[in-house]
Amino acid sequence: MKNVAAIIKHFKLDDVKKALTDAGIQGMTIVEVKGFGRQKGHFRINGEADKEEVIFLPKIKIEVAVPDEKVEEVVNIIIKSAKTGEIGDGKIFVYNMQNIVRIRTGEKNEEAIK
Ligand SMILES: Nc1ncnc2c1ncn2[C@@H]1O[C@H](COP(=O)(O)OP(=O)(O)OP(=O)(O)O)[C@@H](O)[C@H]1O
Ligand SMILES: [Mg+2]
Protein backbone atom coordinates (compact mmCIF):
# COMPACT_ATOMS: atom_id res chain seq x y z
CA MET A 1 0.00 0.00 0.00
CA LYS A 2 1.08 3.52 -0.72
CA ASN A 3 0.02 6.96 0.42
CA VAL A 4 -0.34 9.23 -2.59
CA ALA A 5 -0.05 12.85 -1.44
CA ALA A 6 -0.69 15.50 -4.07
CA ILE A 7 -0.19 19.23 -3.66
CA ILE A 8 -2.54 20.95 -6.08
CA LYS A 9 -4.09 24.31 -6.88
CA HIS A 10 -7.23 25.14 -4.89
CA PHE A 11 -9.48 25.56 -7.91
CA LYS A 12 -8.57 22.07 -9.17
CA LEU A 13 -9.86 20.30 -6.08
CA ASP A 14 -13.36 19.57 -7.42
CA ASP A 15 -11.97 18.18 -10.68
CA VAL A 16 -9.48 15.96 -8.88
CA LYS A 17 -12.09 14.78 -6.37
CA LYS A 18 -14.52 13.87 -9.15
CA ALA A 19 -11.88 12.08 -11.23
CA LEU A 20 -10.73 10.01 -8.24
CA THR A 21 -14.22 9.11 -7.04
CA ASP A 22 -15.23 8.21 -10.62
CA ALA A 23 -12.28 5.80 -10.61
CA GLY A 24 -13.62 4.07 -7.48
CA ILE A 25 -11.45 5.66 -4.80
CA GLN A 26 -13.31 5.15 -1.51
CA GLY A 27 -11.81 7.84 0.65
CA MET A 28 -9.42 10.74 0.79
CA THR A 29 -8.20 13.44 3.13
CA ILE A 30 -7.54 17.03 2.22
CA VAL A 31 -5.77 19.76 4.08
CA GLU A 32 -5.05 23.38 3.30
CA VAL A 33 -1.31 23.87 3.19
CA LYS A 34 1.19 26.52 2.22
CA GLY A 35 4.32 25.96 0.25
CA PHE A 36 6.63 27.03 -2.49
CA GLY A 37 8.41 25.39 -5.39
CA ARG A 38 11.28 26.48 -7.54
CA GLN A 39 9.82 29.91 -8.34
CA LYS A 40 9.81 30.54 -4.59
CA GLY A 41 6.13 31.44 -4.61
CA HIS A 42 6.32 33.96 -7.44
CA PHE A 43 4.06 33.87 -10.44
CA ARG A 44 6.55 33.82 -13.25
CA ILE A 45 9.21 31.57 -14.64
CA ASN A 46 12.14 33.90 -15.33
CA GLY A 47 13.63 36.82 -13.51
CA GLU A 48 15.92 37.21 -10.60
CA ALA A 49 14.16 34.72 -8.38
CA ASP A 50 17.31 34.06 -6.38
CA LYS A 51 17.28 37.57 -5.01
CA GLU A 52 13.64 37.65 -4.06
CA GLU A 53 11.97 36.81 -0.83
CA VAL A 54 10.43 33.35 -0.68
CA ILE A 55 6.64 33.47 -0.42
CA PHE A 56 4.44 30.64 0.84
CA LEU A 57 1.40 30.17 -1.40
CA PRO A 58 -1.81 28.46 -0.30
CA LYS A 59 -2.29 25.02 -1.84
CA ILE A 60 -4.43 21.98 -1.19
CA LYS A 61 -2.92 18.65 -0.19
CA ILE A 62 -4.90 15.53 -1.05
CA GLU A 63 -3.96 12.22 0.52
CA VAL A 64 -5.22 8.91 -0.76
CA ALA A 65 -4.25 5.46 0.51
CA VAL A 66 -4.16 3.01 -2.39
CA PRO A 67 -3.16 -0.60 -2.99
CA ASP A 68 0.13 -0.95 -4.89
CA GLU A 69 -1.55 -1.97 -8.13
CA LYS A 70 -3.59 1.24 -8.19
CA VAL A 71 -0.79 3.70 -7.56
CA GLU A 72 0.08 4.34 -11.18
CA GLU A 73 -3.56 4.82 -12.16
CA VAL A 74 -4.22 7.21 -9.28
CA VAL A 75 -1.08 9.24 -10.03
CA ASN A 76 -2.10 9.51 -13.68
CA ILE A 77 -5.64 10.58 -12.76
CA ILE A 78 -4.29 13.31 -10.51
CA ILE A 79 -1.89 14.54 -13.18
CA LYS A 80 -4.67 14.65 -15.76
CA SER A 81 -7.21 16.39 -13.55
CA ALA A 82 -4.88 18.82 -11.74
CA LYS A 83 -2.77 19.99 -14.67
CA THR A 84 -3.14 23.44 -16.19
CA GLY A 85 0.29 23.51 -17.82
CA GLU A 86 1.22 26.65 -15.89
CA ILE A 87 3.82 26.89 -13.15
CA GLY A 88 2.64 25.93 -9.68
CA ASP A 89 0.47 23.00 -10.78
CA GLY A 90 1.89 21.04 -7.88
CA LYS A 91 3.64 17.81 -7.11
CA ILE A 92 2.81 14.26 -6.17
CA PHE A 93 4.65 12.41 -3.42
CA VAL A 94 4.23 8.65 -2.99
CA TYR A 95 5.06 7.08 0.36
CA ASN A 96 5.16 3.52 1.57
CA MET A 97 2.32 2.85 3.95
CA GLN A 98 2.78 0.37 6.74
CA ASN A 99 -0.60 -0.24 8.33
CA ILE A 100 -4.20 0.78 7.84
CA VAL A 101 -7.05 -0.09 10.21
CA ARG A 102 -10.76 0.60 9.77
CA ILE A 103 -11.69 1.51 13.32
CA ARG A 104 -15.32 0.32 13.19
CA THR A 105 -14.59 -3.22 12.02
CA GLY A 106 -10.94 -3.77 12.79
CA GLU A 107 -10.31 -4.60 9.12
CA LYS A 108 -6.69 -4.14 8.21
CA ASN A 109 -4.61 -2.91 5.30
CA GLU A 110 -6.14 -3.43 1.84
CA GLU A 111 -9.42 -4.64 3.39
CA ALA A 112 -9.62 -1.33 5.22
CA ILE A 113 -9.54 0.76 2.03
CA LYS A 114 -12.03 -1.29 -0.04
N1 LIG B 1 10.63 19.87 -3.05
C1 LIG B 1 9.44 20.04 -2.48
N2 LIG B 1 9.21 19.54 -1.26
C2 LIG B 1 8.01 19.70 -0.66
N3 LIG B 1 6.97 20.33 -1.21
C3 LIG B 1 7.15 20.84 -2.44
C4 LIG B 1 8.38 20.72 -3.15
N4 LIG B 1 8.24 21.32 -4.35
C5 LIG B 1 7.00 21.78 -4.40
N5 LIG B 1 6.34 21.50 -3.26
C6 LIG B 1 4.97 21.83 -2.92
O1 LIG B 1 4.21 21.87 -4.12
C7 LIG B 1 3.65 23.16 -4.30
C8 LIG B 1 3.62 23.49 -5.78
O2 LIG B 1 4.94 23.41 -6.27
P1 LIG B 1 5.20 23.77 -7.78
O3 LIG B 1 4.16 23.14 -8.63
O4 LIG B 1 5.36 25.25 -7.92
O5 LIG B 1 6.60 23.02 -8.01
P2 LIG B 1 7.77 23.44 -8.98
O6 LIG B 1 8.85 22.45 -8.76
O7 LIG B 1 8.09 24.89 -8.78
O8 LIG B 1 7.16 23.18 -10.44
P3 LIG B 1 6.70 24.29 -11.54
O9 LIG B 1 7.95 24.74 -12.22
O10 LIG B 1 5.77 23.56 -12.44
O11 LIG B 1 6.00 25.39 -10.80
C9 LIG B 1 4.50 24.09 -3.46
O12 LIG B 1 3.77 25.23 -3.08
C10 LIG B 1 4.83 23.20 -2.28
O13 LIG B 1 3.72 23.16 -1.38
MG1 LIG C 1 6.63 26.31 -9.07
mmCIF file with all atom_site columns, C-alpha atoms and ligand atoms in Angstrom:
data_model
loop_
_atom_site.group_PDB
_atom_site.id
_atom_site.type_symbol
_atom_site.label_atom_id
_atom_site.label_alt_id
_atom_site.label_comp_id
_atom_site.label_asym_id
_atom_site.label_entity_id
_atom_site.label_seq_id
_atom_site.pdbx_PDB_ins_code
_atom_site.Cartn_x
_atom_site.Cartn_y
_atom_site.Cartn_z
_atom_site.occupancy
_atom_site.B_iso_or_equiv
_atom_site.pdbx_formal_charge
_atom_site.auth_seq_id
_atom_site.auth_comp_id
_atom_site.auth_asym_id
_atom_site.auth_atom_id
_atom_site.pdbx_PDB_model_num
ATOM   1   C  CA  . MET A 1 1   ? 0.000   0.000  0.000   1.00 0.00 ? 1   MET A CA  1
ATOM   2   C  CA  . LYS A 1 2   ? 1.078   3.518  -0.717  1.00 0.00 ? 2   LYS A CA  1
ATOM   3   C  CA  . ASN A 1 3   ? 0.021   6.958  0.422   1.00 0.00 ? 3   ASN A CA  1
ATOM   4   C  CA  . VAL A 1 4   ? -0.343  9.229  -2.587  1.00 0.00 ? 4   VAL A CA  1
ATOM   5   C  CA  . ALA A 1 5   ? -0.047  12.845 -1.439  1.00 0.00 ? 5   ALA A CA  1
ATOM   6   C  CA  . ALA A 1 6   ? -0.694  15.498 -4.067  1.00 0.00 ? 6   ALA A CA  1
ATOM   7   C  CA  . ILE A 1 7   ? -0.187  19.227 -3.656  1.00 0.00 ? 7   ILE A CA  1
ATOM   8   C  CA  . ILE A 1 8   ? -2.540  20.954 -6.079  1.00 0.00 ? 8   ILE A CA  1
ATOM   9   C  CA  . LYS A 1 9   ? -4.094  24.309 -6.880  1.00 0.00 ? 9   LYS A CA  1
ATOM   10  C  CA  . HIS A 1 10  ? -7.233  25.141 -4.891  1.00 0.00 ? 10  HIS A CA  1
ATOM   11  C  CA  . PHE A 1 11  ? -9.483  25.559 -7.908  1.00 0.00 ? 11  PHE A CA  1
ATOM   12  C  CA  . LYS A 1 12  ? -8.575  22.073 -9.170  1.00 0.00 ? 12  LYS A CA  1
ATOM   13  C  CA  . LEU A 1 13  ? -9.864  20.299 -6.081  1.00 0.00 ? 13  LEU A CA  1
ATOM   14  C  CA  . ASP A 1 14  ? -13.358 19.567 -7.420  1.00 0.00 ? 14  ASP A CA  1
ATOM   15  C  CA  . ASP A 1 15  ? -11.974 18.181 -10.682 1.00 0.00 ? 15  ASP A CA  1
ATOM   16  C  CA  . VAL A 1 16  ? -9.484  15.955 -8.882  1.00 0.00 ? 16  VAL A CA  1
ATOM   17  C  CA  . LYS A 1 17  ? -12.091 14.775 -6.375  1.00 0.00 ? 17  LYS A CA  1
ATOM   18  C  CA  . LYS A 1 18  ? -14.515 13.867 -9.148  1.00 0.00 ? 18  LYS A CA  1
ATOM   19  C  CA  . ALA A 1 19  ? -11.876 12.082 -11.228 1.00 0.00 ? 19  ALA A CA  1
ATOM   20  C  CA  . LEU A 1 20  ? -10.733 10.011 -8.242  1.00 0.00 ? 20  LEU A CA  1
ATOM   21  C  CA  . THR A 1 21  ? -14.222 9.108  -7.043  1.00 0.00 ? 21  THR A CA  1
ATOM   22  C  CA  . ASP A 1 22  ? -15.228 8.213  -10.620 1.00 0.00 ? 22  ASP A CA  1
ATOM   23  C  CA  . ALA A 1 23  ? -12.281 5.800  -10.607 1.00 0.00 ? 23  ALA A CA  1
ATOM   24  C  CA  . GLY A 1 24  ? -13.618 4.075  -7.483  1.00 0.00 ? 24  GLY A CA  1
ATOM   25  C  CA  . ILE A 1 25  ? -11.452 5.660  -4.800  1.00 0.00 ? 25  ILE A CA  1
ATOM   26  C  CA  . GLN A 1 26  ? -13.306 5.148  -1.514  1.00 0.00 ? 26  GLN A CA  1
ATOM   27  C  CA  . GLY A 1 27  ? -11.813 7.840  0.651   1.00 0.00 ? 27  GLY A CA  1
ATOM   28  C  CA  . MET A 1 28  ? -9.419  10.741 0.793   1.00 0.00 ? 28  MET A CA  1
ATOM   29  C  CA  . THR A 1 29  ? -8.201  13.442 3.131   1.00 0.00 ? 29  THR A CA  1
ATOM   30  C  CA  . ILE A 1 30  ? -7.541  17.027 2.218   1.00 0.00 ? 30  ILE A CA  1
ATOM   31  C  CA  . VAL A 1 31  ? -5.766  19.758 4.076   1.00 0.00 ? 31  VAL A CA  1
ATOM   32  C  CA  . GLU A 1 32  ? -5.051  23.379 3.301   1.00 0.00 ? 32  GLU A CA  1
ATOM   33  C  CA  . VAL A 1 33  ? -1.310  23.873 3.186   1.00 0.00 ? 33  VAL A CA  1
ATOM   34  C  CA  . LYS A 1 34  ? 1.188   26.518 2.224   1.00 0.00 ? 34  LYS A CA  1
ATOM   35  C  CA  . GLY A 1 35  ? 4.317   25.963 0.247   1.00 0.00 ? 35  GLY A CA  1
ATOM   36  C  CA  . PHE A 1 36  ? 6.635   27.028 -2.492  1.00 0.00 ? 36  PHE A CA  1
ATOM   37  C  CA  . GLY A 1 37  ? 8.411   25.393 -5.386  1.00 0.00 ? 37  GLY A CA  1
ATOM   38  C  CA  . ARG A 1 38  ? 11.281  26.476 -7.537  1.00 0.00 ? 38  ARG A CA  1
ATOM   39  C  CA  . GLN A 1 39  ? 9.821   29.909 -8.341  1.00 0.00 ? 39  GLN A CA  1
ATOM   40  C  CA  . LYS A 1 40  ? 9.810   30.539 -4.586  1.00 0.00 ? 40  LYS A CA  1
ATOM   41  C  CA  . GLY A 1 41  ? 6.134   31.440 -4.614  1.00 0.00 ? 41  GLY A CA  1
ATOM   42  C  CA  . HIS A 1 42  ? 6.323   33.962 -7.436  1.00 0.00 ? 42  HIS A CA  1
ATOM   43  C  CA  . PHE A 1 43  ? 4.062   33.873 -10.441 1.00 0.00 ? 43  PHE A CA  1
ATOM   44  C  CA  . ARG A 1 44  ? 6.555   33.823 -13.249 1.00 0.00 ? 44  ARG A CA  1
ATOM   45  C  CA  . ILE A 1 45  ? 9.212   31.571 -14.640 1.00 0.00 ? 45  ILE A CA  1
ATOM   46  C  CA  . ASN A 1 46  ? 12.141  33.897 -15.327 1.00 0.00 ? 46  ASN A CA  1
ATOM   47  C  CA  . GLY A 1 47  ? 13.626  36.824 -13.512 1.00 0.00 ? 47  GLY A CA  1
ATOM   48  C  CA  . GLU A 1 48  ? 15.924  37.207 -10.598 1.00 0.00 ? 48  GLU A CA  1
ATOM   49  C  CA  . ALA A 1 49  ? 14.156  34.716 -8.380  1.00 0.00 ? 49  ALA A CA  1
ATOM   50  C  CA  . ASP A 1 50  ? 17.313  34.058 -6.384  1.00 0.00 ? 50  ASP A CA  1
ATOM   51  C  CA  . LYS A 1 51  ? 17.280  37.573 -5.005  1.00 0.00 ? 51  LYS A CA  1
ATOM   52  C  CA  . GLU A 1 52  ? 13.635  37.649 -4.061  1.00 0.00 ? 52  GLU A CA  1
ATOM   53  C  CA  . GLU A 1 53  ? 11.972  36.806 -0.828  1.00 0.00 ? 53  GLU A CA  1
ATOM   54  C  CA  . VAL A 1 54  ? 10.426  33.353 -0.679  1.00 0.00 ? 54  VAL A CA  1
ATOM   55  C  CA  . ILE A 1 55  ? 6.639   33.472 -0.418  1.00 0.00 ? 55  ILE A CA  1
ATOM   56  C  CA  . PHE A 1 56  ? 4.437   30.641 0.841   1.00 0.00 ? 56  PHE A CA  1
ATOM   57  C  CA  . LEU A 1 57  ? 1.401   30.174 -1.404  1.00 0.00 ? 57  LEU A CA  1
ATOM   58  C  CA  . PRO A 1 58  ? -1.809  28.459 -0.300  1.00 0.00 ? 58  PRO A CA  1
ATOM   59  C  CA  . LYS A 1 59  ? -2.294  25.023 -1.844  1.00 0.00 ? 59  LYS A CA  1
ATOM   60  C  CA  . ILE A 1 60  ? -4.430  21.975 -1.195  1.00 0.00 ? 60  ILE A CA  1
ATOM   61  C  CA  . LYS A 1 61  ? -2.918  18.647 -0.194  1.00 0.00 ? 61  LYS A CA  1
ATOM   62  C  CA  . ILE A 1 62  ? -4.895  15.531 -1.054  1.00 0.00 ? 62  ILE A CA  1
ATOM   63  C  CA  . GLU A 1 63  ? -3.955  12.222 0.524   1.00 0.00 ? 63  GLU A CA  1
ATOM   64  C  CA  . VAL A 1 64  ? -5.220  8.905  -0.758  1.00 0.00 ? 64  VAL A CA  1
ATOM   65  C  CA  . ALA A 1 65  ? -4.245  5.455  0.505   1.00 0.00 ? 65  ALA A CA  1
ATOM   66  C  CA  . VAL A 1 66  ? -4.163  3.005  -2.387  1.00 0.00 ? 66  VAL A CA  1
ATOM   67  C  CA  . PRO A 1 67  ? -3.161  -0.604 -2.987  1.00 0.00 ? 67  PRO A CA  1
ATOM   68  C  CA  . ASP A 1 68  ? 0.131   -0.948 -4.888  1.00 0.00 ? 68  ASP A CA  1
ATOM   69  C  CA  . GLU A 1 69  ? -1.552  -1.974 -8.127  1.00 0.00 ? 69  GLU A CA  1
ATOM   70  C  CA  . LYS A 1 70  ? -3.591  1.236  -8.195  1.00 0.00 ? 70  LYS A CA  1
ATOM   71  C  CA  . VAL A 1 71  ? -0.789  3.698  -7.557  1.00 0.00 ? 71  VAL A CA  1
ATOM   72  C  CA  . GLU A 1 72  ? 0.076   4.344  -11.183 1.00 0.00 ? 72  GLU A CA  1
ATOM   73  C  CA  . GLU A 1 73  ? -3.564  4.819  -12.158 1.00 0.00 ? 73  GLU A CA  1
ATOM   74  C  CA  . VAL A 1 74  ? -4.215  7.213  -9.279  1.00 0.00 ? 74  VAL A CA  1
ATOM   75  C  CA  . VAL A 1 75  ? -1.085  9.241  -10.029 1.00 0.00 ? 75  VAL A CA  1
ATOM   76  C  CA  . ASN A 1 76  ? -2.100  9.514  -13.681 1.00 0.00 ? 76  ASN A CA  1
ATOM   77  C  CA  . ILE A 1 77  ? -5.638  10.576 -12.762 1.00 0.00 ? 77  ILE A CA  1
ATOM   78  C  CA  . ILE A 1 78  ? -4.288  13.307 -10.510 1.00 0.00 ? 78  ILE A CA  1
ATOM   79  C  CA  . ILE A 1 79  ? -1.895  14.536 -13.178 1.00 0.00 ? 79  ILE A CA  1
ATOM   80  C  CA  . LYS A 1 80  ? -4.670  14.654 -15.764 1.00 0.00 ? 80  LYS A CA  1
ATOM   81  C  CA  . SER A 1 81  ? -7.206  16.387 -13.551 1.00 0.00 ? 81  SER A CA  1
ATOM   82  C  CA  . ALA A 1 82  ? -4.877  18.819 -11.743 1.00 0.00 ? 82  ALA A CA  1
ATOM   83  C  CA  . LYS A 1 83  ? -2.765  19.985 -14.669 1.00 0.00 ? 83  LYS A CA  1
ATOM   84  C  CA  . THR A 1 84  ? -3.141  23.443 -16.195 1.00 0.00 ? 84  THR A CA  1
ATOM   85  C  CA  . GLY A 1 85  ? 0.292   23.508 -17.819 1.00 0.00 ? 85  GLY A CA  1
ATOM   86  C  CA  . GLU A 1 86  ? 1.219   26.652 -15.894 1.00 0.00 ? 86  GLU A CA  1
ATOM   87  C  CA  . ILE A 1 87  ? 3.816   26.890 -13.150 1.00 0.00 ? 87  ILE A CA  1
ATOM   88  C  CA  . GLY A 1 88  ? 2.643   25.932 -9.676  1.00 0.00 ? 88  GLY A CA  1
ATOM   89  C  CA  . ASP A 1 89  ? 0.470   22.997 -10.777 1.00 0.00 ? 89  ASP A CA  1
ATOM   90  C  CA  . GLY A 1 90  ? 1.888   21.042 -7.885  1.00 0.00 ? 90  GLY A CA  1
ATOM   91  C  CA  . LYS A 1 91  ? 3.641   17.809 -7.107  1.00 0.00 ? 91  LYS A CA  1
ATOM   92  C  CA  . ILE A 1 92  ? 2.806   14.260 -6.171  1.00 0.00 ? 92  ILE A CA  1
ATOM   93  C  CA  . PHE A 1 93  ? 4.647   12.410 -3.423  1.00 0.00 ? 93  PHE A CA  1
ATOM   94  C  CA  . VAL A 1 94  ? 4.228   8.650  -2.992  1.00 0.00 ? 94  VAL A CA  1
ATOM   95  C  CA  . TYR A 1 95  ? 5.058   7.082  0.363   1.00 0.00 ? 95  TYR A CA  1
ATOM   96  C  CA  . ASN A 1 96  ? 5.160   3.516  1.569   1.00 0.00 ? 96  ASN A CA  1
ATOM   97  C  CA  . MET A 1 97  ? 2.316   2.854  3.955   1.00 0.00 ? 97  MET A CA  1
ATOM   98  C  CA  . GLN A 1 98  ? 2.785   0.373  6.744   1.00 0.00 ? 98  GLN A CA  1
ATOM   99  C  CA  . ASN A 1 99  ? -0.603  -0.241 8.326   1.00 0.00 ? 99  ASN A CA  1
ATOM   100 C  CA  . ILE A 1 100 ? -4.199  0.780  7.843   1.00 0.00 ? 100 ILE A CA  1
ATOM   101 C  CA  . VAL A 1 101 ? -7.051  -0.089 10.211  1.00 0.00 ? 101 VAL A CA  1
ATOM   102 C  CA  . ARG A 1 102 ? -10.763 0.600  9.769   1.00 0.00 ? 102 ARG A CA  1
ATOM   103 C  CA  . ILE A 1 103 ? -11.695 1.515  13.322  1.00 0.00 ? 103 ILE A CA  1
ATOM   104 C  CA  . ARG A 1 104 ? -15.321 0.321  13.191  1.00 0.00 ? 104 ARG A CA  1
ATOM   105 C  CA  . THR A 1 105 ? -14.589 -3.216 12.023  1.00 0.00 ? 105 THR A CA  1
ATOM   106 C  CA  . GLY A 1 106 ? -10.938 -3.771 12.791  1.00 0.00 ? 106 GLY A CA  1
ATOM   107 C  CA  . GLU A 1 107 ? -10.310 -4.603 9.123   1.00 0.00 ? 107 GLU A CA  1
ATOM   108 C  CA  . LYS A 1 108 ? -6.685  -4.136 8.212   1.00 0.00 ? 108 LYS A CA  1
ATOM   109 C  CA  . ASN A 1 109 ? -4.612  -2.915 5.303   1.00 0.00 ? 109 ASN A CA  1
ATOM   110 C  CA  . GLU A 1 110 ? -6.139  -3.426 1.841   1.00 0.00 ? 110 GLU A CA  1
ATOM   111 C  CA  . GLU A 1 111 ? -9.416  -4.636 3.393   1.00 0.00 ? 111 GLU A CA  1
ATOM   112 C  CA  . ALA A 1 112 ? -9.624  -1.333 5.217   1.00 0.00 ? 112 ALA A CA  1
ATOM   113 C  CA  . ILE A 1 113 ? -9.540  0.756  2.032   1.00 0.00 ? 113 ILE A CA  1
ATOM   114 C  CA  . LYS A 1 114 ? -12.033 -1.292 -0.039  1.00 0.00 ? 114 LYS A CA  1
HETATM 115 N  N1  . LIG B 2 .   ? 10.634  19.873 -3.052  1.00 0.00 ? 1   LIG B N1  1
HETATM 116 C  C1  . LIG B 2 .   ? 9.439   20.042 -2.483  1.00 0.00 ? 1   LIG B C1  1
HETATM 117 N  N2  . LIG B 2 .   ? 9.206   19.539 -1.261  1.00 0.00 ? 1   LIG B N2  1
HETATM 118 C  C2  . LIG B 2 .   ? 8.006   19.697 -0.662  1.00 0.00 ? 1   LIG B C2  1
HETATM 119 N  N3  . LIG B 2 .   ? 6.965   20.335 -1.214  1.00 0.00 ? 1   LIG B N3  1
HETATM 120 C  C3  . LIG B 2 .   ? 7.153   20.838 -2.443  1.00 0.00 ? 1   LIG B C3  1
HETATM 121 C  C4  . LIG B 2 .   ? 8.384   20.720 -3.149  1.00 0.00 ? 1   LIG B C4  1
HETATM 122 N  N4  . LIG B 2 .   ? 8.242   21.322 -4.348  1.00 0.00 ? 1   LIG B N4  1
HETATM 123 C  C5  . LIG B 2 .   ? 6.997   21.780 -4.397  1.00 0.00 ? 1   LIG B C5  1
HETATM 124 N  N5  . LIG B 2 .   ? 6.336   21.503 -3.262  1.00 0.00 ? 1   LIG B N5  1
HETATM 125 C  C6  . LIG B 2 .   ? 4.970   21.835 -2.919  1.00 0.00 ? 1   LIG B C6  1
HETATM 126 O  O1  . LIG B 2 .   ? 4.207   21.873 -4.118  1.00 0.00 ? 1   LIG B O1  1
HETATM 127 C  C7  . LIG B 2 .   ? 3.649   23.163 -4.302  1.00 0.00 ? 1   LIG B C7  1
HETATM 128 C  C8  . LIG B 2 .   ? 3.621   23.490 -5.779  1.00 0.00 ? 1   LIG B C8  1
HETATM 129 O  O2  . LIG B 2 .   ? 4.936   23.411 -6.271  1.00 0.00 ? 1   LIG B O2  1
HETATM 130 P  P1  . LIG B 2 .   ? 5.196   23.770 -7.779  1.00 0.00 ? 1   LIG B P1  1
HETATM 131 O  O3  . LIG B 2 .   ? 4.157   23.138 -8.629  1.00 0.00 ? 1   LIG B O3  1
HETATM 132 O  O4  . LIG B 2 .   ? 5.362   25.252 -7.918  1.00 0.00 ? 1   LIG B O4  1
HETATM 133 O  O5  . LIG B 2 .   ? 6.602   23.022 -8.010  1.00 0.00 ? 1   LIG B O5  1
HETATM 134 P  P2  . LIG B 2 .   ? 7.767   23.441 -8.981  1.00 0.00 ? 1   LIG B P2  1
HETATM 135 O  O6  . LIG B 2 .   ? 8.846   22.448 -8.757  1.00 0.00 ? 1   LIG B O6  1
HETATM 136 O  O7  . LIG B 2 .   ? 8.092   24.887 -8.780  1.00 0.00 ? 1   LIG B O7  1
HETATM 137 O  O8  . LIG B 2 .   ? 7.162   23.185 -10.443 1.00 0.00 ? 1   LIG B O8  1
HETATM 138 P  P3  . LIG B 2 .   ? 6.698   24.292 -11.543 1.00 0.00 ? 1   LIG B P3  1
HETATM 139 O  O9  . LIG B 2 .   ? 7.947   24.744 -12.217 1.00 0.00 ? 1   LIG B O9  1
HETATM 140 O  O10 . LIG B 2 .   ? 5.769   23.564 -12.438 1.00 0.00 ? 1   LIG B O10 1
HETATM 141 O  O11 . LIG B 2 .   ? 6.002   25.395 -10.795 1.00 0.00 ? 1   LIG B O11 1
HETATM 142 C  C9  . LIG B 2 .   ? 4.498   24.087 -3.463  1.00 0.00 ? 1   LIG B C9  1
HETATM 143 O  O12 . LIG B 2 .   ? 3.770   25.232 -3.084  1.00 0.00 ? 1   LIG B O12 1
HETATM 144 C  C10 . LIG B 2 .   ? 4.834   23.199 -2.280  1.00 0.00 ? 1   LIG B C10 1
HETATM 145 O  O13 . LIG B 2 .   ? 3.722   23.162 -1.384  1.00 0.00 ? 1   LIG B O13 1
HETATM 146 MG MG  . MG  B 3 .   ? 6.625   26.313 -9.065  1.00 0.00 ? 2   MG  B MG  1
#
